[in-house]
mmCIF file of C-alpha atoms in Angstrom:
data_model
loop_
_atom_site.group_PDB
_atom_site.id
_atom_site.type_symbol
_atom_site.label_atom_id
_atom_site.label_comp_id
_atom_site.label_asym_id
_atom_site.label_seq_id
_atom_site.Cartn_x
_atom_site.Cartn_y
_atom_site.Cartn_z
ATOM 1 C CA UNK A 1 73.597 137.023 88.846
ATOM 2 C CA UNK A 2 71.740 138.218 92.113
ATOM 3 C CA UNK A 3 70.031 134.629 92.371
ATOM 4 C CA UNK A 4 73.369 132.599 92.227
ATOM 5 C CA UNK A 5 75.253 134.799 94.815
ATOM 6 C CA UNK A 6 72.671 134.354 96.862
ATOM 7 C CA UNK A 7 72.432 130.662 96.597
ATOM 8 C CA UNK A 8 75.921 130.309 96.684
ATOM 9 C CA UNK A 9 76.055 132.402 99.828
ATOM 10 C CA UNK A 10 73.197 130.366 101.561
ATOM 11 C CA UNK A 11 73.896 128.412 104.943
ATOM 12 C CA UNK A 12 73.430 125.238 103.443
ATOM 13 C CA UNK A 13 76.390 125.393 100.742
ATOM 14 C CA UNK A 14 78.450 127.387 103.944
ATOM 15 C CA UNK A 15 77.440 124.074 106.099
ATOM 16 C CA UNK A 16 78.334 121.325 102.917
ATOM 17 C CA UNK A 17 82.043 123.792 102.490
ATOM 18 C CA UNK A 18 82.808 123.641 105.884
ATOM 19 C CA UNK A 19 82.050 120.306 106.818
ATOM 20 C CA UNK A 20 84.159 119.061 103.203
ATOM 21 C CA UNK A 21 87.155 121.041 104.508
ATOM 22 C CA UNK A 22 87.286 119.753 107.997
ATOM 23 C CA UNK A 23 86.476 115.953 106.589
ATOM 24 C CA UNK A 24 89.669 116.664 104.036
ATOM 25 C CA UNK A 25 91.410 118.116 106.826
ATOM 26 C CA UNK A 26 90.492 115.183 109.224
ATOM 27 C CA UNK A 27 91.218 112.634 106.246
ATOM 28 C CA UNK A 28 94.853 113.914 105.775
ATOM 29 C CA UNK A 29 95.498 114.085 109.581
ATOM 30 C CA UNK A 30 94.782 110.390 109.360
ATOM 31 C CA UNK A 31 95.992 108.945 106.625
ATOM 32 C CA UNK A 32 98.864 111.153 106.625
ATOM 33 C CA UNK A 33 99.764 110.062 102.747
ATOM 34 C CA UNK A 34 103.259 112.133 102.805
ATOM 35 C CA UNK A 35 104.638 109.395 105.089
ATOM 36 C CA UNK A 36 104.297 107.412 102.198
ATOM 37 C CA UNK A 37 107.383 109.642 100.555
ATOM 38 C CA UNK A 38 109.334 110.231 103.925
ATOM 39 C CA UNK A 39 111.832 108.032 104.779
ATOM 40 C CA UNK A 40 113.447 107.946 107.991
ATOM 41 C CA UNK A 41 116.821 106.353 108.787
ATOM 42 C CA UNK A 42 118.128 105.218 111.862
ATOM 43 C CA UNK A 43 121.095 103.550 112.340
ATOM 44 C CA UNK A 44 121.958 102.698 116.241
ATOM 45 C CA UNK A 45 124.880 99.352 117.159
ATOM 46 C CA UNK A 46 123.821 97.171 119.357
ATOM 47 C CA UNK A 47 124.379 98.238 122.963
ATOM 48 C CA UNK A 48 127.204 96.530 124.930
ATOM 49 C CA UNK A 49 129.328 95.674 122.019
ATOM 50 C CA UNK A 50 132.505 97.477 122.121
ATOM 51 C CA UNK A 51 133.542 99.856 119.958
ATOM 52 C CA UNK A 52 137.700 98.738 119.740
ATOM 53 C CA UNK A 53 138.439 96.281 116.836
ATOM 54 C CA UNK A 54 140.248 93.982 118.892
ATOM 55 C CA UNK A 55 139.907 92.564 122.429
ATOM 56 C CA UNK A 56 142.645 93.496 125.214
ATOM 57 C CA UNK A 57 145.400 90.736 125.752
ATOM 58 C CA UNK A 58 144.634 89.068 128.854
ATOM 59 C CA UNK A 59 147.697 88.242 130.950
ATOM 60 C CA UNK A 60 149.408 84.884 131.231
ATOM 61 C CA UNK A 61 148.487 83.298 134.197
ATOM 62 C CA UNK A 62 144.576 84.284 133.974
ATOM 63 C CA UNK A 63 142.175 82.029 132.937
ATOM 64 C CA UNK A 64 139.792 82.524 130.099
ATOM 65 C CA UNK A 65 136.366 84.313 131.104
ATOM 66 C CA UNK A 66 133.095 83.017 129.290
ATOM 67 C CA UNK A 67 131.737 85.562 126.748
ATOM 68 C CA UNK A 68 129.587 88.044 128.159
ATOM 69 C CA UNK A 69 128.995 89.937 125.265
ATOM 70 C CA UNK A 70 125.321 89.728 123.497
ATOM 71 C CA UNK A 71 124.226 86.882 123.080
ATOM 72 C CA UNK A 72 121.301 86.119 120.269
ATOM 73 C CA UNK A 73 118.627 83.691 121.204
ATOM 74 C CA UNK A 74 116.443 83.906 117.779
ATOM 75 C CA UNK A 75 116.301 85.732 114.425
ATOM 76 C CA UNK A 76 114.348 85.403 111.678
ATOM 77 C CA UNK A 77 113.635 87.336 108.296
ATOM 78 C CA UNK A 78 110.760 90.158 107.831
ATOM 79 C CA UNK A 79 108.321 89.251 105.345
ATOM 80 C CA UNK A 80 105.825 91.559 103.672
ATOM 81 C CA UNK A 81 102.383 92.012 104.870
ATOM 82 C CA UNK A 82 100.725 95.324 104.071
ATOM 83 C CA UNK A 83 103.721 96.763 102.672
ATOM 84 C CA UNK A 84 106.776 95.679 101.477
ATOM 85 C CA UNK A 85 109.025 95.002 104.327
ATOM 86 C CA UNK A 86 112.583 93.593 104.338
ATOM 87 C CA UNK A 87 115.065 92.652 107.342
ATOM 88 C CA UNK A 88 116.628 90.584 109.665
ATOM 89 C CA UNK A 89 115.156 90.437 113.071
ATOM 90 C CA UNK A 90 117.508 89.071 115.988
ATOM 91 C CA UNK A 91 116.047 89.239 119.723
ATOM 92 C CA UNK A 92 119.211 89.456 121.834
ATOM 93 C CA UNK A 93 120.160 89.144 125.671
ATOM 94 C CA UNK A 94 123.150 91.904 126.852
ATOM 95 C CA UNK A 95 125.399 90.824 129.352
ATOM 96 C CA UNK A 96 123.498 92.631 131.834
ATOM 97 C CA UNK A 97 120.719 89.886 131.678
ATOM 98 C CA UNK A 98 118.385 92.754 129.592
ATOM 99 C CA UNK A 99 117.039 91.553 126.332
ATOM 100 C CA UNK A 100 116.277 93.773 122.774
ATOM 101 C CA UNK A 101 114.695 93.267 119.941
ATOM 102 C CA UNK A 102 116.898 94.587 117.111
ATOM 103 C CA UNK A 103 115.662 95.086 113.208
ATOM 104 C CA UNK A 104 118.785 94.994 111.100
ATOM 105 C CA UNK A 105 118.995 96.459 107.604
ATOM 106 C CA UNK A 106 114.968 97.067 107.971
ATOM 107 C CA UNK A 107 113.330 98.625 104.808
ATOM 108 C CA UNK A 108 109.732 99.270 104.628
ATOM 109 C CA UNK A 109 107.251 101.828 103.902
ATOM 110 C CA UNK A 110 106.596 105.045 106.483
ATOM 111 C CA UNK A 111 103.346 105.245 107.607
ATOM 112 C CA UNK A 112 100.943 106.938 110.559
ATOM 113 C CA UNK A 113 101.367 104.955 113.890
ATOM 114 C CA UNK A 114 104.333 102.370 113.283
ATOM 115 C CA UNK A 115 105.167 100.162 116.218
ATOM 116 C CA UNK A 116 107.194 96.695 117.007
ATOM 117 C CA UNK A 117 105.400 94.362 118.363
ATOM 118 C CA UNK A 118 106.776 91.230 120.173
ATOM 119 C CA UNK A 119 104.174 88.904 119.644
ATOM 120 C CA UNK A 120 103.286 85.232 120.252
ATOM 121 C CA UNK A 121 101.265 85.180 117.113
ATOM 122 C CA UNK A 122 102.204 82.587 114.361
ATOM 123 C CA UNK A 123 103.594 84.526 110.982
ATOM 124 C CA UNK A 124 101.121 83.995 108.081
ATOM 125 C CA UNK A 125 102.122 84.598 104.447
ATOM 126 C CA UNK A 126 100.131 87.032 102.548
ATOM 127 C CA UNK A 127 96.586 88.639 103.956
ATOM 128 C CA UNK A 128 96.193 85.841 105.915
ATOM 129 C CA UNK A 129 98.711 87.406 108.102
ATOM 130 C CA UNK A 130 97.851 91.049 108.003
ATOM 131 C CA UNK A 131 95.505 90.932 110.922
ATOM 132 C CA UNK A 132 96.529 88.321 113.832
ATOM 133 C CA UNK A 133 99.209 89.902 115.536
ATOM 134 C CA UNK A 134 96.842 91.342 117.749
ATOM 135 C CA UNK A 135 94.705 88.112 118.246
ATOM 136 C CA UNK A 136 96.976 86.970 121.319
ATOM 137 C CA UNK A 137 99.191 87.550 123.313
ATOM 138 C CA UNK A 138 101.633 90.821 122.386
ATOM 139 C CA UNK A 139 104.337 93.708 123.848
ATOM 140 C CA UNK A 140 104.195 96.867 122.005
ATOM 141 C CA UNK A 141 108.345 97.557 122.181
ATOM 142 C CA UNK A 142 107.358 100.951 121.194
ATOM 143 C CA UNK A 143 107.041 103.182 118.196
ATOM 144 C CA UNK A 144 109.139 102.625 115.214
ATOM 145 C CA UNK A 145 112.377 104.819 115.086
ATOM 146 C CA UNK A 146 112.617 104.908 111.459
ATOM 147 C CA UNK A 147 111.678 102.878 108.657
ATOM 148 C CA UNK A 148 114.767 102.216 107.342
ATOM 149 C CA UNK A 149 118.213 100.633 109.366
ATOM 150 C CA UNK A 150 119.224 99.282 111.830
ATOM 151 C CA UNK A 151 117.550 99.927 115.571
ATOM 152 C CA UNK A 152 117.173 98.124 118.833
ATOM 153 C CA UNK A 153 113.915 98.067 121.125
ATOM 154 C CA UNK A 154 114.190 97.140 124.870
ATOM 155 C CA UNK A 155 111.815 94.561 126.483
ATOM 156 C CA UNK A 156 110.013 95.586 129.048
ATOM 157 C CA UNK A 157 111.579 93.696 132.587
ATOM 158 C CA UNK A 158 108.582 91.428 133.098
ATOM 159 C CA UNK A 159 108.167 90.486 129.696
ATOM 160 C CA UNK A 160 109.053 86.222 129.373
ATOM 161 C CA UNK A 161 111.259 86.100 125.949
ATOM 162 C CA UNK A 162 110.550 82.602 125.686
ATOM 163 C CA UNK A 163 106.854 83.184 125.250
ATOM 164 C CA UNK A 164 106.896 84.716 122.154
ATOM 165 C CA UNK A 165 107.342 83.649 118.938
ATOM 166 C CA UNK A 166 107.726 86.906 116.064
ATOM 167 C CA UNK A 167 108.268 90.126 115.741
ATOM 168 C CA UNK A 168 105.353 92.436 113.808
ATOM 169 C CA UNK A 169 105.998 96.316 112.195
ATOM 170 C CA UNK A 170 102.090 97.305 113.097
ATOM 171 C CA UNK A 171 99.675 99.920 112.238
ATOM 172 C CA UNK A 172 98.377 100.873 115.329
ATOM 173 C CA UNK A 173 96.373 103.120 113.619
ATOM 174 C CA UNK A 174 94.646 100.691 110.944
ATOM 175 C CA UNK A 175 95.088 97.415 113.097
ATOM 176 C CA UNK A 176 97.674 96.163 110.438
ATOM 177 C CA UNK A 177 100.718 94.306 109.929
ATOM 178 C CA UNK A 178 103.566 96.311 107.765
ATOM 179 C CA UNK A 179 105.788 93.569 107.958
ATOM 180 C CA UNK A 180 106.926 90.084 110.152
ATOM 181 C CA UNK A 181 108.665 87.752 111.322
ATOM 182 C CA UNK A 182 109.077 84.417 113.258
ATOM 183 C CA UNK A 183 111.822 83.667 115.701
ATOM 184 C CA UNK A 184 113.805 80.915 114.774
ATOM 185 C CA UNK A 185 115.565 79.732 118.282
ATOM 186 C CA UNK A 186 119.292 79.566 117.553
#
């Protein structure tokens, strides 16, 4: 009994226990595998649209103004990459000449590191399209509020709408696509 408590005691199974607990601990840290049971919701409307149900009257003898409300430019649908992802995604200019991305009805899976990425990047069905968002040109919009809802992202002031083409849920952490999709000009 002496021998094994001293071999169990011994620097080297000390060293091999402490280096497996801070490689489980390091593991966890990046995986983070509870995301994968987490969901977050996050339901925001889309800024600049008015809250009333109807619009006031306008008086008699003035003329008609053009619509300044939001106006979308392109939407398309999410498809799954990594993950399954579902959604509408509508890239819209407010009447203050500022532009958002905005995921409607979004549903995918949580996960360590989730951004929206504006991209110029052509979307790609299946694996083929897990990995090329990052290939050109791209805006990170920021990290993802929640991974289910509705949300909007702001573009950044310099950032050309026109020269982009989809819309990417990424894994900054794993260089992966969650979900996409391509901007259909409307």
């Amino acid at each position: 009994m002496g021998r094994v408590r001293k071999v169990m005691t011994g620097p080297l199974v000390i060293a091999v226990l402490v280096v497996a607990v801070g490689g489980a601990g390091f593991g966890l840290y990046w995986f983070q595998p509870w995301k994968l049971w987490q969901d977050e919701t996050v339901q925001e409307t889309l800024p600049g649209v008015a809250e009333t149900s109807a619009p006031p009257a306008a008086a008699p003898s003035e003329s008609p103004s053009p619509d300044t409300g939001p106006q979308t430019l392109a939407s398309g649908e999410l498809i799954s990459h990594e993950h399954a992802t579902s959604g509408t995604v509508k890239l819209v200019r407010l009447a203050d000449g500022s532009h958002v991305v905005r995921l409607e009805n979004l549903n995918t899976s949580n996960g360590p590191d989730l951004r929206v990425w504006l991209t110029d990047a052509q979307v790609k069905q299946g694996k083929a399209g897990w990995h090329v968002f990052d290939d050109g040109k791209y805006v990170s919009l920021g990290k993802l509020k929640g991974n289910k809802g509705s949300q909007n992202y702001a573009l950044p002031g310099d950032a050309d709408p026109s020269s982009f083409s989809s819309v990417s849920i990424w894994c900054d952490r794993f260089d992966v696509s969650f979900g996409a999709a391509e901007l259909a000009r409307v």
